[in-house]
Coordinates of C-alpha atoms in Angstrom, one line a residue:
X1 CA -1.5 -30.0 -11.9
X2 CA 1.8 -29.1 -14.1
X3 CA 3.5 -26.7 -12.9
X4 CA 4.1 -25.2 -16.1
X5 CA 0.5 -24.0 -16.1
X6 CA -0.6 -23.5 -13.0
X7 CA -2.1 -20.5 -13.0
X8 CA -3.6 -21.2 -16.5
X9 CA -5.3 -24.5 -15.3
X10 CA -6.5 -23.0 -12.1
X11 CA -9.9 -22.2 -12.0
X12 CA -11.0 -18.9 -12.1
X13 CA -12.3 -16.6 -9.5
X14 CA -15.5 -15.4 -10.1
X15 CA -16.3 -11.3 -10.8
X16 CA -16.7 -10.9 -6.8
X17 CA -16.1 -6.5 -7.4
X18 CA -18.5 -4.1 -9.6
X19 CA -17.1 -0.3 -10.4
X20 CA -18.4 0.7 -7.4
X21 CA -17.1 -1.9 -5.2
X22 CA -13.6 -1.9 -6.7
X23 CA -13.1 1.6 -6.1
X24 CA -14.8 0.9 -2.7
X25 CA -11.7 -1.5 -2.3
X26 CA -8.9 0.4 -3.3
X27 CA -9.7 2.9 -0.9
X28 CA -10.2 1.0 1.9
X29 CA -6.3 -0.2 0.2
X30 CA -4.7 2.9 0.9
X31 CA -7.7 4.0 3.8
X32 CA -5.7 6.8 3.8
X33 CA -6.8 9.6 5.9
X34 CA -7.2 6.8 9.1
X35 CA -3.4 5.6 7.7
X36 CA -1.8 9.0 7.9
X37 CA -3.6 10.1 10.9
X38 CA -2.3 7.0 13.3
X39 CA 0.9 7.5 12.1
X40 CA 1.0 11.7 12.7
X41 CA 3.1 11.4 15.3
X42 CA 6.0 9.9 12.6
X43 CA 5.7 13.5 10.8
X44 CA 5.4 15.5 13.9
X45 CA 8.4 15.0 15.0
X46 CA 9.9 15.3 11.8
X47 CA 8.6 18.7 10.8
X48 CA 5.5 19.4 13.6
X49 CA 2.4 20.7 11.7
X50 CA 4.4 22.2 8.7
X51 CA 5.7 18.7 8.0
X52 CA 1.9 17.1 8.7
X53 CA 0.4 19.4 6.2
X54 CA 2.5 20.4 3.4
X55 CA 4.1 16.9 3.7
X56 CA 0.8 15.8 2.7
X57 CA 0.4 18.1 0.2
X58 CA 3.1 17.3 -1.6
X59 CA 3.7 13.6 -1.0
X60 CA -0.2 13.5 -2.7
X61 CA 1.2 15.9 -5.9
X62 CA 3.7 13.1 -6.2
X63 CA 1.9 9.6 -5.3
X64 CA -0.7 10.9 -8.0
X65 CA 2.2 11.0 -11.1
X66 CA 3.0 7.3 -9.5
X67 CA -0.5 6.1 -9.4
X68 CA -0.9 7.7 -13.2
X69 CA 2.0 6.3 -14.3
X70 CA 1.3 2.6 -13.3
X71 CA -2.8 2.9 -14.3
X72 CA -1.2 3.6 -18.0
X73 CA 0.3 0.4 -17.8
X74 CA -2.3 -1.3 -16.0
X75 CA -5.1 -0.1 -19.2
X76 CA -2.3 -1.6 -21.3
X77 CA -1.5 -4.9 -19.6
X78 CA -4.4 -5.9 -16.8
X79 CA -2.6 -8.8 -15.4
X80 CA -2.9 -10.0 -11.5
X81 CA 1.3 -9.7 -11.4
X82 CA 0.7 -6.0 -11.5
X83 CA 4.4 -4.6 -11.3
X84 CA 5.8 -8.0 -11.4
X85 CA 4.3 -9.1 -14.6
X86 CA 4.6 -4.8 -15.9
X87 CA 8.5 -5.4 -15.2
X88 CA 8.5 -8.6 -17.3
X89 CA 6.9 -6.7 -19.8
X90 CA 8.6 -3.3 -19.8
X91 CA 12.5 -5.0 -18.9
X92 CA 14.7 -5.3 -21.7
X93 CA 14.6 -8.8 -23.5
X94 CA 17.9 -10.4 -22.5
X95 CA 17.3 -9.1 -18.9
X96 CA 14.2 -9.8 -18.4
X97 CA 13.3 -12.9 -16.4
X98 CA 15.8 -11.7 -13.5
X99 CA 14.5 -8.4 -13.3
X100 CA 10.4 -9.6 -12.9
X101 CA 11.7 -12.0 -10.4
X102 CA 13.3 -9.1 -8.5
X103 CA 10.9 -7.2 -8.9
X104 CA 8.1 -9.7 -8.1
X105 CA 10.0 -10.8 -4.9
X106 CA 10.4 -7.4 -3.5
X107 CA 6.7 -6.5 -4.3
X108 CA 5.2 -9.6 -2.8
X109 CA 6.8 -8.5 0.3
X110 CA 6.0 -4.8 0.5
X111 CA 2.5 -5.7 -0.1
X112 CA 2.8 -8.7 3.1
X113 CA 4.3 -6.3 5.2
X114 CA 2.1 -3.2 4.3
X115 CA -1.2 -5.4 4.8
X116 CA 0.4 -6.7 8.0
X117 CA 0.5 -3.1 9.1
X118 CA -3.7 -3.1 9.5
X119 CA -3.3 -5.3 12.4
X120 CA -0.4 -3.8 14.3
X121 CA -2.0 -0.6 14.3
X122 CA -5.5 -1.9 15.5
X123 CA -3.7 -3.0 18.4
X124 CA -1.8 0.0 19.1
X125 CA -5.2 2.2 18.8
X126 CA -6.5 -0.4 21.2
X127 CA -4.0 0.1 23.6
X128 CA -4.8 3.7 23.3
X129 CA -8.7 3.8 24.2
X130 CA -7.5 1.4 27.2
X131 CA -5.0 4.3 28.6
X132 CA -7.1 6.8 28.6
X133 CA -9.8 5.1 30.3
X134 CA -6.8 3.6 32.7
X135 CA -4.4 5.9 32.5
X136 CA -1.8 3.3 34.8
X137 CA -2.5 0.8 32.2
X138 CA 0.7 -0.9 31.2
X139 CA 0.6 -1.8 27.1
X140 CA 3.2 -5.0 27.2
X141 CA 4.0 -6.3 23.9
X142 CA 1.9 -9.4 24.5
X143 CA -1.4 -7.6 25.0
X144 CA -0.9 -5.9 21.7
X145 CA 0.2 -9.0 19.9
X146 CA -3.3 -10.6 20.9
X147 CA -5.6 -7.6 19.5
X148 CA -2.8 -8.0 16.5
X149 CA -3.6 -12.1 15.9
X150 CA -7.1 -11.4 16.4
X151 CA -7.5 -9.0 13.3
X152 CA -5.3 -11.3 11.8
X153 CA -7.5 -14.5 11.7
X154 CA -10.1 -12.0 11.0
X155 CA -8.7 -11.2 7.7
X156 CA -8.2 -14.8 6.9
X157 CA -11.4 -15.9 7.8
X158 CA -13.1 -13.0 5.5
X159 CA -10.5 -13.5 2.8
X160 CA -11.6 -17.1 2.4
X161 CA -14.9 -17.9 3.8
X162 CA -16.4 -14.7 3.7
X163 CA -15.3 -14.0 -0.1
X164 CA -19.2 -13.9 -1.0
X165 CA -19.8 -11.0 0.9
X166 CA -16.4 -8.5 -0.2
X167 CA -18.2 -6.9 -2.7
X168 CA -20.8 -5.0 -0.5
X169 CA -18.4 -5.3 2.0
X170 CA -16.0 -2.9 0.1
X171 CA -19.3 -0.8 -1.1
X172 CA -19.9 -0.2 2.5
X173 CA -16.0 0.4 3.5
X174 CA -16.1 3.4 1.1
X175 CA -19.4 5.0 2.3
X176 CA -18.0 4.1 5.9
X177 CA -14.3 6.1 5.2
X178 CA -15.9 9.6 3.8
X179 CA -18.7 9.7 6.5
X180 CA -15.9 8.9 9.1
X181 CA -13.5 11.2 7.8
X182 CA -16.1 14.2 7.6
X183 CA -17.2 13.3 11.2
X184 CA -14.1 13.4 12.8
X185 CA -13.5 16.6 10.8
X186 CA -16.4 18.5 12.0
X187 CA -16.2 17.5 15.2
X188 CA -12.3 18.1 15.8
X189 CA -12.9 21.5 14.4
X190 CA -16.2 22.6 16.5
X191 CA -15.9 20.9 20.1
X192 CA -12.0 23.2 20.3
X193 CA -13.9 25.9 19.1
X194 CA -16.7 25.6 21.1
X195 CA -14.5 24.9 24.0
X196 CA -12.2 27.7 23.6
X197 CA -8.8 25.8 22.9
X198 CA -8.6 24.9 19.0
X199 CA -5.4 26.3 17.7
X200 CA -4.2 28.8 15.7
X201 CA -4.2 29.4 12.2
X202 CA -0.4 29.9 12.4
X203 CA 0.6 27.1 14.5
X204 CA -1.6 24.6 11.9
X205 CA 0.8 25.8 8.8
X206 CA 3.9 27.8 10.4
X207 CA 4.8 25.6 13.2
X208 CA 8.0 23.8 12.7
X209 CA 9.5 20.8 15.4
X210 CA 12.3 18.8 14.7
X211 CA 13.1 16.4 17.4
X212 CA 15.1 14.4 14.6
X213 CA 18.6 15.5 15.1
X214 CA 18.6 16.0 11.2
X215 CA 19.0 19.3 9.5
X216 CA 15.2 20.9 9.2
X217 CA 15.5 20.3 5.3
X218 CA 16.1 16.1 5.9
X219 CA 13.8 16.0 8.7
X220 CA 10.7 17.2 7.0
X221 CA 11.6 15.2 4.1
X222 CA 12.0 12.5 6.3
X223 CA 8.5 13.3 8.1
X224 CA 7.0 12.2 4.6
X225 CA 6.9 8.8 5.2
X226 CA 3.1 9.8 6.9
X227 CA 2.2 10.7 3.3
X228 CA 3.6 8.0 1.2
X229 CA 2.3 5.2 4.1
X230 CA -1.3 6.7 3.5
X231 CA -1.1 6.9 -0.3
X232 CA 1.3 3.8 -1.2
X233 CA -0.6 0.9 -2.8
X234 CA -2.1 2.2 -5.7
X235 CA -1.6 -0.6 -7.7
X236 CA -3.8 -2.3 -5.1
X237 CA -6.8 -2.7 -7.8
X238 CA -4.5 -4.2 -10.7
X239 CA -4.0 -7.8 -8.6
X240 CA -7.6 -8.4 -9.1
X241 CA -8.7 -8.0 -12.3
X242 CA -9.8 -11.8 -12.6
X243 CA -12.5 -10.9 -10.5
X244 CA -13.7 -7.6 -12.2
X245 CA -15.4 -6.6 -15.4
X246 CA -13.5 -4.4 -18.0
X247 CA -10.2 -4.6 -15.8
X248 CA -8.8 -2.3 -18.7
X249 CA -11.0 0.6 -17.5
X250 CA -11.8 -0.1 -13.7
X251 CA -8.7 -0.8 -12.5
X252 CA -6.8 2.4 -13.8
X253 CA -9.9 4.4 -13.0
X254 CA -9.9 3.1 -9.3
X255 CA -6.1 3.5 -8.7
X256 CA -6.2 7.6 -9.5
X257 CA -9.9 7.6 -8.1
X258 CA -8.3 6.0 -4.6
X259 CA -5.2 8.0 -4.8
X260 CA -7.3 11.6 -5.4
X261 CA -9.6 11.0 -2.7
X262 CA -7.2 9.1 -0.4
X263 CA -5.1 12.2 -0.3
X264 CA -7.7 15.0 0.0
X265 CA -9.8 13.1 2.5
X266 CA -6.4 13.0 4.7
X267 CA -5.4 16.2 4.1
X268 CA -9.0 17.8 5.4
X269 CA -8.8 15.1 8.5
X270 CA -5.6 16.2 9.4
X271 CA -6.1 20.4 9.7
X272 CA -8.7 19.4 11.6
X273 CA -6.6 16.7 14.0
X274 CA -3.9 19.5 13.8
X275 CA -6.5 22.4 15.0
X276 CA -7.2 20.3 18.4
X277 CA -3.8 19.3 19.1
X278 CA -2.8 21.6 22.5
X279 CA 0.8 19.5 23.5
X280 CA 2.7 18.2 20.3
X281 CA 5.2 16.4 22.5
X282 CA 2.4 14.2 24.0
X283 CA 1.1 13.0 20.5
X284 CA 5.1 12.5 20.0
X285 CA 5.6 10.4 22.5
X286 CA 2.3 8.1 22.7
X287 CA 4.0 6.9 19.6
X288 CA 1.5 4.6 16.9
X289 CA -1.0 5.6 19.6
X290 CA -0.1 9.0 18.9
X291 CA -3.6 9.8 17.1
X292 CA -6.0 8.4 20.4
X293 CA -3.7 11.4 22.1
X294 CA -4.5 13.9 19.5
X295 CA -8.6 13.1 19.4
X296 CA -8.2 13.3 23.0
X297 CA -7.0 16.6 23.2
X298 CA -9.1 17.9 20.9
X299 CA -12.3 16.4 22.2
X300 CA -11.1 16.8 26.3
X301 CA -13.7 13.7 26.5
X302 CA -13.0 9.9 26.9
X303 CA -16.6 9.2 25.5
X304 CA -15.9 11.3 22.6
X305 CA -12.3 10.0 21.6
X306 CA -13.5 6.4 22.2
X307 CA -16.6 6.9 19.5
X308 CA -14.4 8.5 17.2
X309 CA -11.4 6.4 17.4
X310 CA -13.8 3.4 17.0
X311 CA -14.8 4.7 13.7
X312 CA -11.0 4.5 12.6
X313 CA -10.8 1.5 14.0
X314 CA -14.0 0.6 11.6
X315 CA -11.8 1.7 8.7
X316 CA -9.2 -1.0 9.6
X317 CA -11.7 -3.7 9.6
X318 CA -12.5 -2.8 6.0
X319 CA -9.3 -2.5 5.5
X320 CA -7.6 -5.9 6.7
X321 CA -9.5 -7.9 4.2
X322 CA -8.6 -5.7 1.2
X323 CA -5.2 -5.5 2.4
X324 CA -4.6 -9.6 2.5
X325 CA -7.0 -9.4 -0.9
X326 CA -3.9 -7.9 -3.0
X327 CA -1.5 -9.3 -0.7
X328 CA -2.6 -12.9 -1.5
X329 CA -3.5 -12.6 -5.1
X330 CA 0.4 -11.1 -5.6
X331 CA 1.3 -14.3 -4.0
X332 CA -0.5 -16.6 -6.0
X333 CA 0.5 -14.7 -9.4
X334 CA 4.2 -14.5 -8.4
X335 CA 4.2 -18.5 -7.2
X336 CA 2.1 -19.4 -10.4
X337 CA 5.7 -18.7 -11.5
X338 CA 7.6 -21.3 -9.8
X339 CA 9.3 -18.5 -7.9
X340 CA 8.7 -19.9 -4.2
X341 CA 8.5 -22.8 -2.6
X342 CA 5.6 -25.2 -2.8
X343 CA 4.4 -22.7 -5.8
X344 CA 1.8 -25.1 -6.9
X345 CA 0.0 -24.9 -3.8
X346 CA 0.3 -21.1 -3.3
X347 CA -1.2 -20.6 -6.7
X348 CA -3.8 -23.1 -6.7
X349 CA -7.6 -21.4 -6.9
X350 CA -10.0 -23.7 -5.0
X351 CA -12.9 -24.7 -6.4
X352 CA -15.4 -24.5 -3.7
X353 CA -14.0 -21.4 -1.8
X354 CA -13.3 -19.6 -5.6
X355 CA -9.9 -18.4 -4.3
X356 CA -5.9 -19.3 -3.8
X357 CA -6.5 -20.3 0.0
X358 CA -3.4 -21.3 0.5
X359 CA -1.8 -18.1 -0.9
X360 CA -3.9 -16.5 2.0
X361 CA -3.1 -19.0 4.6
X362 CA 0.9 -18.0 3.3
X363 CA 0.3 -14.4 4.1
X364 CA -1.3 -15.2 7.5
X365 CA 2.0 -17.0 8.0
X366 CA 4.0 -13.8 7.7
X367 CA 2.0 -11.7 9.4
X368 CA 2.2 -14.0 12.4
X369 CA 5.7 -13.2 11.6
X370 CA 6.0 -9.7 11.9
X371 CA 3.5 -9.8 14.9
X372 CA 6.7 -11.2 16.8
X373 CA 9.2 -8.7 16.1
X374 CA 6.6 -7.0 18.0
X375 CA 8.5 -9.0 21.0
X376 CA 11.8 -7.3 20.4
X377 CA 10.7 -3.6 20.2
X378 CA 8.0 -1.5 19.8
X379 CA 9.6 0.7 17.6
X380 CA 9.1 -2.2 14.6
X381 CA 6.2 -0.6 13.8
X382 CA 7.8 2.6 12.6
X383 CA 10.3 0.2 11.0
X384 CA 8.0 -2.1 9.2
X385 CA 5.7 0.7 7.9
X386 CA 8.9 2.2 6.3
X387 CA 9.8 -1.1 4.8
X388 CA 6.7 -1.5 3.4
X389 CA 6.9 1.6 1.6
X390 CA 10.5 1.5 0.4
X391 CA 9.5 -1.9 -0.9
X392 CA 6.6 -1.7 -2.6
X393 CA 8.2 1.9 -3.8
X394 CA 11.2 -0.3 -5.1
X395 CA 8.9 -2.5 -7.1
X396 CA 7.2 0.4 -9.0
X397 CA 10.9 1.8 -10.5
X398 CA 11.3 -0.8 -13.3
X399 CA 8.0 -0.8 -15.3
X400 CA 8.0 3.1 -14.8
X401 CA 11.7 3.2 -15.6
X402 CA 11.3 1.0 -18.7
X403 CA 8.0 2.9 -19.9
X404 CA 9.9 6.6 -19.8
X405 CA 12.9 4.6 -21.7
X406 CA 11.6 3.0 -24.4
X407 CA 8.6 1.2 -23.6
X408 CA 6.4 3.8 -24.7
X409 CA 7.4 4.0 -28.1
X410 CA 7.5 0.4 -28.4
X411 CA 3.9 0.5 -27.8
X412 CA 2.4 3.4 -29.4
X413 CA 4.6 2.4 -32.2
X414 CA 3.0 -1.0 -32.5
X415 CA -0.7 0.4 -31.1
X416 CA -0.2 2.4 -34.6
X417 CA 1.8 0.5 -37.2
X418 CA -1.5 0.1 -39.5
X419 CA -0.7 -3.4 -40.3
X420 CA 3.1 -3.2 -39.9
X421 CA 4.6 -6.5 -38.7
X422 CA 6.0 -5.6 -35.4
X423 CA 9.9 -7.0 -34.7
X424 CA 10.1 -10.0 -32.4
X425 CA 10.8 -8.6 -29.6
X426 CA 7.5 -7.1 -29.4
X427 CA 5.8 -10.4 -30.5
X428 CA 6.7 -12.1 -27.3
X429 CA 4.5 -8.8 -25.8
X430 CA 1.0 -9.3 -26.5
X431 CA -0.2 -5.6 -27.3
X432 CA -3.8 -4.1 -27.6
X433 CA -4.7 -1.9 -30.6
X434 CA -7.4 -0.3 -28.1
X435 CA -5.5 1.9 -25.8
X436 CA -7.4 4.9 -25.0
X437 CA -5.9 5.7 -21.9
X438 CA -2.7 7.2 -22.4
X439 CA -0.4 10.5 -20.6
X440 CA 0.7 10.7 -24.3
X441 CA 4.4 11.3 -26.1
X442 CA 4.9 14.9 -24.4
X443 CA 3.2 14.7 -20.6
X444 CA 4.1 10.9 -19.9
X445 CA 7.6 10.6 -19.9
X446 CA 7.5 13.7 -17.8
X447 CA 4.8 12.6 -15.2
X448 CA 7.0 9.1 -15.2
X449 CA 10.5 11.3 -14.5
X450 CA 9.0 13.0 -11.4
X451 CA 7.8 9.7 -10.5
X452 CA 10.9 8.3 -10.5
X453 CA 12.9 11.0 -8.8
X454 CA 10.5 10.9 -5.8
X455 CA 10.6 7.4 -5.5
X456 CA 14.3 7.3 -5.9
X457 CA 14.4 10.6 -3.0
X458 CA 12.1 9.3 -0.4
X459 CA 13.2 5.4 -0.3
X460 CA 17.2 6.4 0.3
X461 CA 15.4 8.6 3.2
X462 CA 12.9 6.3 4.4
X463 CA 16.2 4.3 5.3
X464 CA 18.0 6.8 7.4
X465 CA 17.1 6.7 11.2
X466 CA 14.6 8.3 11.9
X467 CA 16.8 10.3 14.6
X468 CA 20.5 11.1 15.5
X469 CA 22.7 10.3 17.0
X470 CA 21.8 6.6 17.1
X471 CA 22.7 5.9 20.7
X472 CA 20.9 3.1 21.8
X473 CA 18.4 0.5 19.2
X474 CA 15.2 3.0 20.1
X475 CA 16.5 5.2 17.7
X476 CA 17.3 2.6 15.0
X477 CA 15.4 2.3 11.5
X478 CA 15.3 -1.1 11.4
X479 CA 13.8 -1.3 7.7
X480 CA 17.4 -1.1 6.1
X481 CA 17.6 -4.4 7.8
X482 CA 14.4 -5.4 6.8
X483 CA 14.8 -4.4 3.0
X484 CA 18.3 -5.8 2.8
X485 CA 17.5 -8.8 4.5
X486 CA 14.6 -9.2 1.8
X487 CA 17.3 -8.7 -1.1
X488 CA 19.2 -11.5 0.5
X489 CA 16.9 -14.1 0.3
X490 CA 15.6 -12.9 -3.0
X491 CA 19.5 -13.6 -4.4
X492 CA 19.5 -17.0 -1.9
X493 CA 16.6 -18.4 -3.5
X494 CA 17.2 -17.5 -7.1
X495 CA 20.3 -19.8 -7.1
X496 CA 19.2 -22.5 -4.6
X497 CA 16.3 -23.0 -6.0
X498 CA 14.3 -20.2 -9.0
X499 CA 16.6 -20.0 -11.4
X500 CA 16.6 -23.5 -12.3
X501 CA 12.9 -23.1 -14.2
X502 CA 12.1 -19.5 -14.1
X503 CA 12.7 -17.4 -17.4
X504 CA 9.6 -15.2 -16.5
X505 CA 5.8 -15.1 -16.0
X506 CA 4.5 -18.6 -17.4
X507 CA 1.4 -18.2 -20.3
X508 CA 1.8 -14.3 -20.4
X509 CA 0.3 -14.0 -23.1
X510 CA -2.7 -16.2 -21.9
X511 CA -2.8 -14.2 -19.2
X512 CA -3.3 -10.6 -21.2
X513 CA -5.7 -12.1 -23.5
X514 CA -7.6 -13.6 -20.8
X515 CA -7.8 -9.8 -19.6
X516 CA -8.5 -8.5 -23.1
X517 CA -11.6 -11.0 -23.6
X518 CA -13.9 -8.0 -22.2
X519 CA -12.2 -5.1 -23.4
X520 CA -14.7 -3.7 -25.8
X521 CA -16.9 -0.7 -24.8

């Protein structure tokens, strides 16, 4: 195969997703209310209730103008980059190719380390259920790293023999989420109720802990990393629109749909996690077990907080798969490239499986990975959710960045020249004359501003420890090291090895049209 064309001589995936399916996936992307509520005990102590739910609140307000902002681009350029091949596009000429590889480098990672999250907290939630059945039970890092590798060949296995079987798979992972979420609503608000011990009104949306060391006004920012973990991913639908019909219109409508519901199912989940919760502390310190403490407490019943932390744990099954799904296909787009190593294996499709094995064996690779800095410390899981977030946040800035300046006009411009001959610059651009999905000339750039600003706010925060003073690595935020660490090898392998071939995404223009064969109503 020539490298050249690798991903344009590939064979292509088959249309494994309808609608219903691919919003069915995206949710089970984000799975956001089971995302948010294992990781409570991150805003808890950053904020206590008040930071749970108007952290929510507002980190939804602002993941929506994110997840809006990038389905405009997606309607305009469906292409399995996503925000690599949307920075390629949106950059400005002379800048381009280092930019998309920056971009696409920091994104394929975010995404590896955000789906490699699924797994590490199935194995904390496991070690949960197993304390409070033996409460002397001892959760040593190796116990957890083998529920952690066993969701992890898991996701392989679906995301390459199993393929056949993801669409209803996603169907059901969406019916699953909702009837979860409204069960372990209902019953964290009646069983306290019934029982006598569901809290107060006042504690739910006045109480305020900071166990940070920060300022209150830092540490409930900082508590909003629970939001953005549950809600970050939006642009999980754009990386598979080879396998959808009308990727134009599906995969913008699932990336709001997932976002809206994501962050309303969570928000209802948590009031009622929040309205069982008797010792905050406790949930504190159980750490990514935090939410098997909370359903405990609200419940007072082992039975009960088993069945209902099994139906979170159900979530996670879904999704793993749909988690290494984007991961994988962001891999084989970015290597298509000639951006990693052995590229022309990573973005090979195979023909009898119908999809880039390899690219799924590669994120296997790094999860196995990150499942050994479980080894070190525990408190890696704080630090590789963060990173996740910071980088996939990080990835989002330039296509937003270079819609709001300029990149707007440039296409509305040419969307509506009648005939005009557009300048070169945007010849090398392949632009639809169909765009009906569009936050227009007046609402867009400021829906893309806010955007910006948030993503600009919360990833300098989601660096800072995550308490002070720092007096031992416990209290680290190891993602700095993580993100910086990324940059590094990003810069290392642009001049050993990138920069020799890559001037930016190869056939993009095959690419779009391949996308825009189906665009008609």
């Amino acid at each position: 195969m020539n490298s050249d064309h690798a991903q344009a001589e590939a064979p292509m995936p088959r249309k494994h997703f309808n609608t219903f399916a691919l919003i069915g996936l995206s949710f089970a992307i984000l799975n956001s209310w089971t995302a948010a509520s294992a990781s409570i005990n991150l805003a808890l102590g950053a904020g206590g209730p008040v930071g749970v739910v108007y952290g929510l609140l507002v980190g939804t307000v602002f993941a929506t103008t994110i997840a809006v902002s990038l389905a405009e681009l997606c309607h305009v350029f469906p292409s399995i980059g996503g925000q690599y091949h949307w920075a390629y596009a949106m950059a400005p000429k002379q800048y381009r190719a280092p930019i998309a590889y920056l971009a696409g480098w920091v994104g394929t990672t975010g995404w590896i380390a955000l789906a490699s999250s699924a797994p590490l907290y199935a194995g904390s939630t496991t070690m949960g259920i197993i304390s409070i059945y033996k409460p002397d039970f001892i959760p040593d890092p190796w116990k957890l790293f083998c529920v952690y590798m066993g969701l992890t060949i898991y996701c392989g296995i679906i995301n390459i023999w199993g393929v056949c079987i993801l669409n209803k798979m996603n169907q059901a992972a969406l019916l699953w989420s909702i009837v979860g979420a409204v069960t372990v609503f209902i019953v964290c608000l009646t069983v306290p109720s019934t029982q006598g011990h569901r809290s107060s009104a006042s504690f739910i949306f006045t109480d305020f802990v900071n166990l940070t060391g920060w300022p209150d006004g830092i540490a409930w920012m900082l508590g909003l990393i629970t939001a953005q973990y549950s809600l970050v991913g939006s642009d999980g639908a754009s990386h598979i629109i080879d396998e959808i019909d009308r990727p134009h219109i599906n995969a913008p409508k699932a990336m709001v749909l997932a976002c809206l519901i994501g962050g309303t199912s969570a928000f209802l989940v948590l009031i009622a996690v929040l309205a069982g919760i008797s010792d905050t502390e406790s949930v504190i310190s159980a750490g990514a077990a935090g939410i098997v403490e909370a359903l405990y407490q609200a419940t007072l019943n082992r039975a009960a907080t088993l069945c209902l932390t099994l139906i979170m744990f159900g979530t996670i099954l879904f999704a793993g798969p749909a988690l290494m799904i984007t991961s994988s296909r962001m891999v084989q787009a970015y290597a298509a490239d000639g951006c990693l190593p052995f590229h022309k294996k990573l973005a090979y499709v195979s023909p009898k499986y119908q999809v880039p094995v390899y690219a799924v064996l590669f994120c296997c690779f790094w999860y196995v990975v990150f499942g050994v800095i479980l080894f070190g410390s525990v408190i890696a899981v704080s630090s590789i959710v963060s990173a996740s977030v910071v980088m996939l946040q990080l990835s989002y800035v330039v296509p937003i960045a270079g819609m709001l300046f300029g990149g707007r006009k440039r296409i509305f411009k040419r969307t509506n020249a009648d005939g005009d001959k557009a300048d070169e610059d945007d010849d090398e651009i392949p632009i639809p004359s169909d765009i009906k999905y569009t936050l227009g000339p007046v609402v867009g750039p400021i829906i893309n501003t806010i955007a910006l600003c948030y993503i600009v706010l919360t990833t300098v925060l989601f660096l800072f420890p995550s308490y002070i003073p720092v007096t031992s690595g416990t209290y680290m935020n190891y993602s700095v090291v993580v993100v910086s660490s990324t940059v590094m090898l990003a810069i290392v392998n642009w001049f050993a090895f990138a920069r020799r071939g890559y001037t930016g995404p190869k056939d993009f223009k095959q690419i779009l049209e391949r996308a825009h064969v189906n665009r008609a109503e």
